[in-house]
CSV table of C-alpha atoms in Angstrom, one decimal:
chain,number,residue,atom,x,y,z
A,1,MET,CA,-2.4,40.7,-94.3
A,2,LYS,CA,-4.3,39.1,-91.3
A,3,LEU,CA,-5.7,42.5,-90.5
A,4,ILE,CA,-7.0,43.0,-94.0
A,5,ARG,CA,-8.6,39.5,-93.9
A,6,ASN,CA,-10.3,40.3,-90.6
A,7,VAL,CA,-11.6,43.6,-91.8
A,8,ALA,CA,-12.9,42.0,-95.0
A,9,HIS,CA,-14.5,39.2,-93.0
A,10,LEU,CA,-16.2,41.7,-90.6
A,11,HIS,CA,-17.3,43.8,-93.6
A,12,HIS,CA,-18.9,40.8,-95.1
A,13,ARG,CA,-20.6,39.6,-91.9
A,14,VAL,CA,-22.1,43.0,-91.2
A,15,PHE,CA,-23.4,43.6,-94.6
A,16,ALA,CA,-24.6,40.1,-95.1
A,17,ALA,CA,-26.6,40.3,-91.9
A,18,LEU,CA,-28.0,43.7,-93.1
A,19,GLU,CA,-28.9,42.1,-96.5
A,20,THR,CA,-30.5,39.1,-94.8
A,21,GLY,CA,-32.5,41.3,-92.4
A,22,THR,CA,-33.9,43.5,-95.0
A,23,GLU,CA,-34.5,40.9,-97.7
A,24,GLY,CA,-38.0,40.9,-99.2
A,25,TRP,CA,-39.4,43.9,-97.4
A,26,LEU,CA,-37.2,46.9,-97.1
A,27,LEU,CA,-36.2,47.8,-100.7
A,28,GLY,CA,-39.7,47.2,-102.2
A,29,LEU,CA,-41.3,49.3,-99.5
A,30,GLY,CA,-38.6,51.9,-99.8
A,31,ALA,CA,-38.9,52.1,-103.6
A,32,ARG,CA,-42.7,52.5,-103.3
A,33,PHE,CA,-42.3,55.2,-100.6
A,34,ALA,CA,-39.8,57.1,-102.7
A,35,PHE,CA,-42.2,56.9,-105.6
A,36,LEU,CA,-45.0,58.3,-103.4
A,37,ALA,CA,-42.8,61.0,-102.0
A,38,VAL,CA,-41.2,62.2,-105.2
A,39,LEU,CA,-43.3,61.1,-108.2
A,40,TYR,CA,-46.9,60.2,-107.3
A,41,PHE,CA,-48.2,63.7,-107.0
A,42,TYR,CA,-46.4,64.8,-110.0
A,43,PHE,CA,-48.2,62.2,-112.1
A,44,LEU,CA,-51.5,62.8,-110.3
A,45,SER,CA,-51.3,66.5,-111.0
A,46,SER,CA,-50.4,65.8,-114.7
A,47,ALA,CA,-53.3,63.4,-115.0
A,48,ARG,CA,-55.7,65.9,-113.5
A,49,THR,CA,-54.9,68.4,-116.3
A,50,LYS,CA,-56.2,65.8,-118.7
A,51,VAL,CA,-59.8,65.5,-117.4
A,52,GLY,CA,-62.6,67.8,-116.5
A,53,GLU,CA,-63.5,69.2,-113.1
A,54,GLY,CA,-65.3,67.3,-110.4
A,55,ILE,CA,-66.5,63.7,-110.2
A,56,ALA,CA,-68.4,63.8,-113.5
A,57,GLY,CA,-65.4,65.6,-115.2
A,58,PHE,CA,-63.2,62.7,-114.3
A,59,PHE,CA,-64.9,60.6,-116.9
A,60,ASN,CA,-64.4,63.3,-119.6
A,61,VAL,CA,-61.1,63.5,-121.2
A,62,ALA,CA,-60.3,67.2,-121.8
A,63,ASP,CA,-59.0,68.8,-125.0
A,64,GLY,CA,-55.8,69.5,-123.2
A,65,ALA,CA,-55.0,65.8,-123.0
A,66,TYR,CA,-54.9,65.7,-126.9
A,67,PHE,CA,-52.6,68.7,-126.9
A,68,GLN,CA,-50.3,66.9,-124.4
A,69,ILE,CA,-50.4,63.4,-125.9
A,70,ALA,CA,-51.2,63.8,-129.6
A,71,LEU,CA,-50.0,67.3,-130.5
A,72,PRO,CA,-49.1,66.4,-134.1
A,73,ALA,CA,-52.6,65.0,-134.7
A,74,VAL,CA,-54.1,68.2,-133.2
A,75,GLU,CA,-51.9,70.4,-135.4
A,76,ALA,CA,-52.9,68.4,-138.5
A,77,ALA,CA,-56.5,68.9,-137.5
A,78,GLY,CA,-56.1,72.7,-137.5
A,79,PHE,CA,-55.9,72.8,-133.6
A,80,ASP,CA,-59.6,71.6,-133.4
A,81,VAL,CA,-59.7,68.5,-131.3
A,82,SER,CA,-63.1,67.5,-132.7
A,83,ASN,CA,-61.4,67.0,-136.1
A,84,VAL,CA,-58.7,64.6,-134.7
A,85,PRO,CA,-59.3,61.1,-136.2
A,86,PHE,CA,-60.9,58.7,-133.7
A,87,LEU,CA,-58.5,56.0,-134.6
A,88,PRO,CA,-55.8,55.7,-133.4
A,89,TRP,CA,-55.8,59.0,-131.4
A,90,THR,CA,-58.8,58.8,-129.1
A,91,PRO,CA,-58.0,55.3,-127.6
A,92,VAL,CA,-54.3,56.4,-127.2
A,93,VAL,CA,-55.3,59.7,-125.4
A,94,TRP,CA,-57.9,57.9,-123.2
A,95,ALA,CA,-55.4,55.1,-122.3
A,96,GLY,CA,-52.6,57.5,-121.6
A,97,THR,CA,-54.9,59.7,-119.5
A,98,TYR,CA,-56.3,57.0,-117.2
A,99,ALA,CA,-53.0,55.0,-117.1
A,100,GLU,CA,-51.5,58.1,-115.4
A,101,PHE,CA,-54.1,57.9,-112.7
A,102,VAL,CA,-54.2,54.1,-112.2
A,103,LEU,CA,-50.6,52.9,-112.6
A,104,PRO,CA,-49.0,55.2,-110.0
A,105,LEU,CA,-51.8,54.3,-107.5
A,106,LEU,CA,-51.2,50.6,-108.0
A,107,ILE,CA,-47.5,51.1,-107.3
A,108,VAL,CA,-48.2,53.0,-104.1
A,109,LEU,CA,-50.6,50.3,-103.0
A,110,GLY,CA,-48.3,47.5,-104.0
A,111,LEU,CA,-50.9,45.9,-106.1
A,112,PHE,CA,-49.9,44.2,-109.4
A,113,THR,CA,-46.8,46.2,-108.8
A,114,ARG,CA,-44.5,44.6,-111.4
A,115,LEU,CA,-47.0,45.2,-114.2
A,116,ALA,CA,-47.8,48.7,-113.0
A,117,ALA,CA,-44.1,49.6,-112.8
A,118,LEU,CA,-43.5,48.1,-116.3
A,119,GLY,CA,-46.3,50.3,-117.6
A,120,MET,CA,-44.9,53.4,-115.9
A,121,ILE,CA,-41.5,52.7,-117.5
A,122,ALA,CA,-43.2,52.6,-120.9
A,123,PHE,CA,-45.1,55.8,-119.9
A,124,VAL,CA,-41.9,57.6,-118.9
A,125,VAL,CA,-40.1,56.6,-122.1
A,126,VAL,CA,-43.0,57.7,-124.3
A,127,GLN,CA,-43.3,61.0,-122.2
A,128,SER,CA,-39.7,61.7,-122.8
A,129,VAL,CA,-39.7,60.9,-126.5
A,130,VAL,CA,-42.8,63.3,-126.8
A,131,ASP,CA,-41.1,66.0,-124.8
A,132,ILE,CA,-38.0,65.8,-127.0
A,133,THR,CA,-39.5,65.3,-130.5
A,134,VAL,CA,-42.9,67.0,-130.2
A,135,HIS,CA,-42.6,69.6,-127.6
A,136,ASP,CA,-39.0,70.5,-128.5
A,137,VAL,CA,-37.7,70.9,-125.0
A,138,GLY,CA,-34.2,72.5,-125.0
A,139,ALA,CA,-30.9,71.0,-124.1
A,140,GLU,CA,-31.0,72.6,-120.6
A,141,THR,CA,-34.2,70.6,-119.9
A,142,THR,CA,-33.0,67.4,-121.6
A,143,GLY,CA,-29.6,67.3,-119.9
A,144,ALA,CA,-27.0,64.7,-120.8
A,145,TRP,CA,-25.4,61.7,-119.2
A,146,PHE,CA,-21.8,61.7,-118.1
A,147,ASP,CA,-21.6,65.4,-117.7
A,148,ARG,CA,-21.0,67.2,-114.4
A,149,PHE,CA,-24.7,68.2,-113.9
A,150,SER,CA,-27.3,66.1,-112.4
A,151,ASP,CA,-30.4,68.2,-112.9
A,152,GLY,CA,-31.4,67.5,-116.5
A,153,LEU,CA,-35.1,66.5,-116.4
A,154,ILE,CA,-34.9,63.8,-119.0
A,155,TRP,CA,-31.6,62.1,-119.2
A,156,ASP,CA,-30.6,62.6,-115.5
A,157,GLN,CA,-33.9,62.6,-113.4
A,158,ARG,CA,-35.9,60.2,-115.6
A,159,THR,CA,-33.0,57.7,-115.7
A,160,LEU,CA,-33.4,57.5,-111.9
A,161,TRP,CA,-37.2,57.2,-112.2
A,162,VAL,CA,-36.8,54.3,-114.6
A,163,PHE,CA,-34.2,52.6,-112.4
A,164,LEU,CA,-36.5,52.8,-109.4
A,165,LEU,CA,-39.4,51.4,-111.4
A,166,ALA,CA,-37.1,48.7,-112.9
A,167,HIS,CA,-36.3,47.6,-109.3
A,168,LEU,CA,-40.0,47.1,-108.7
A,169,VAL,CA,-40.4,45.2,-111.9
A,170,ILE,CA,-37.6,42.8,-111.0
A,171,LYS,CA,-38.0,42.5,-107.2
A,172,GLY,CA,-41.6,43.3,-106.7
A,173,ALA,CA,-43.3,45.3,-104.0
A,174,GLY,CA,-42.1,43.2,-101.1
A,175,TYR,CA,-43.8,41.6,-98.1
A,176,VAL,CA,-45.5,44.9,-97.0
A,177,SER,CA,-47.9,45.1,-100.0
A,178,LEU,CA,-51.2,44.1,-101.3
A,179,ASP,CA,-49.4,41.8,-103.7
A,180,ALA,CA,-48.0,39.8,-100.8
A,181,LEU,CA,-51.4,39.8,-99.1
A,182,LEU,CA,-53.1,38.6,-102.3
A,183,TYR,CA,-50.5,35.9,-102.8
A,184,ARG,CA,-50.8,34.7,-99.2
A,185,TRP,CA,-54.6,34.7,-99.5
A,186,THR,CA,-54.6,32.7,-102.8
A,187,MET,CA,-52.0,30.2,-101.4
A,188,ASN,CA,-54.2,29.7,-98.3
A,189,ARG,CA,-57.3,29.1,-100.5
A,190,GLN,CA,-55.5,26.6,-102.8
A,191,PRO,CA,-55.6,23.5,-100.6
A,192,LEU,CA,-59.4,24.2,-99.8
A,193,LYS,CA,-60.1,24.4,-103.6
A,194,GLU,CA,-58.2,21.1,-104.2
A,195,ALA,CA,-60.1,19.5,-101.3
A,196,GLU,CA,-63.4,20.7,-102.8
A,197,GLY,CA,-62.5,19.3,-106.1
A,198,ARG,CA,-61.8,15.8,-104.6
A,199,VAL,CA,-65.2,15.7,-102.8
């Protein structure tokens, strides 16, 4: 019994020290690194298919974006994007296109990370719903929870994506981020502002 107590105590001390030593910096930095290594270029590549070529093309949403984001509206317009109603589709397609550029970059930089990660969760959920209901991906792509396979794109992989993003929403980017730098800068400026207000 004493041996079990000693092992449990040692276990607690070692992992409590590990938790204390990494608190506030490692997991946020690690989550952002994992996002950069695994997902950033996936979303960047996807976003680039939705705009034109070159710098000028970046400000021109391509027809392909409508096919990817608003396929039912494109089908209803006889597959002619110019006949797709402006409202609500054009703002939706433009917002979806540029969100796919901006939100992943904010996560990698660690700037407004919680909002960006929350936006990406919404993006992944919408992307998954569209893949299942509009693009009719098959069961082999969708996958399933609680089976013996871990390679289903939607139920398996995107669950892990959302969990990683949820960590960033709840815990933030950590000390090694622009969020932390911005927070320190605003906190250092606050007494100066208060002093100016009293003069």
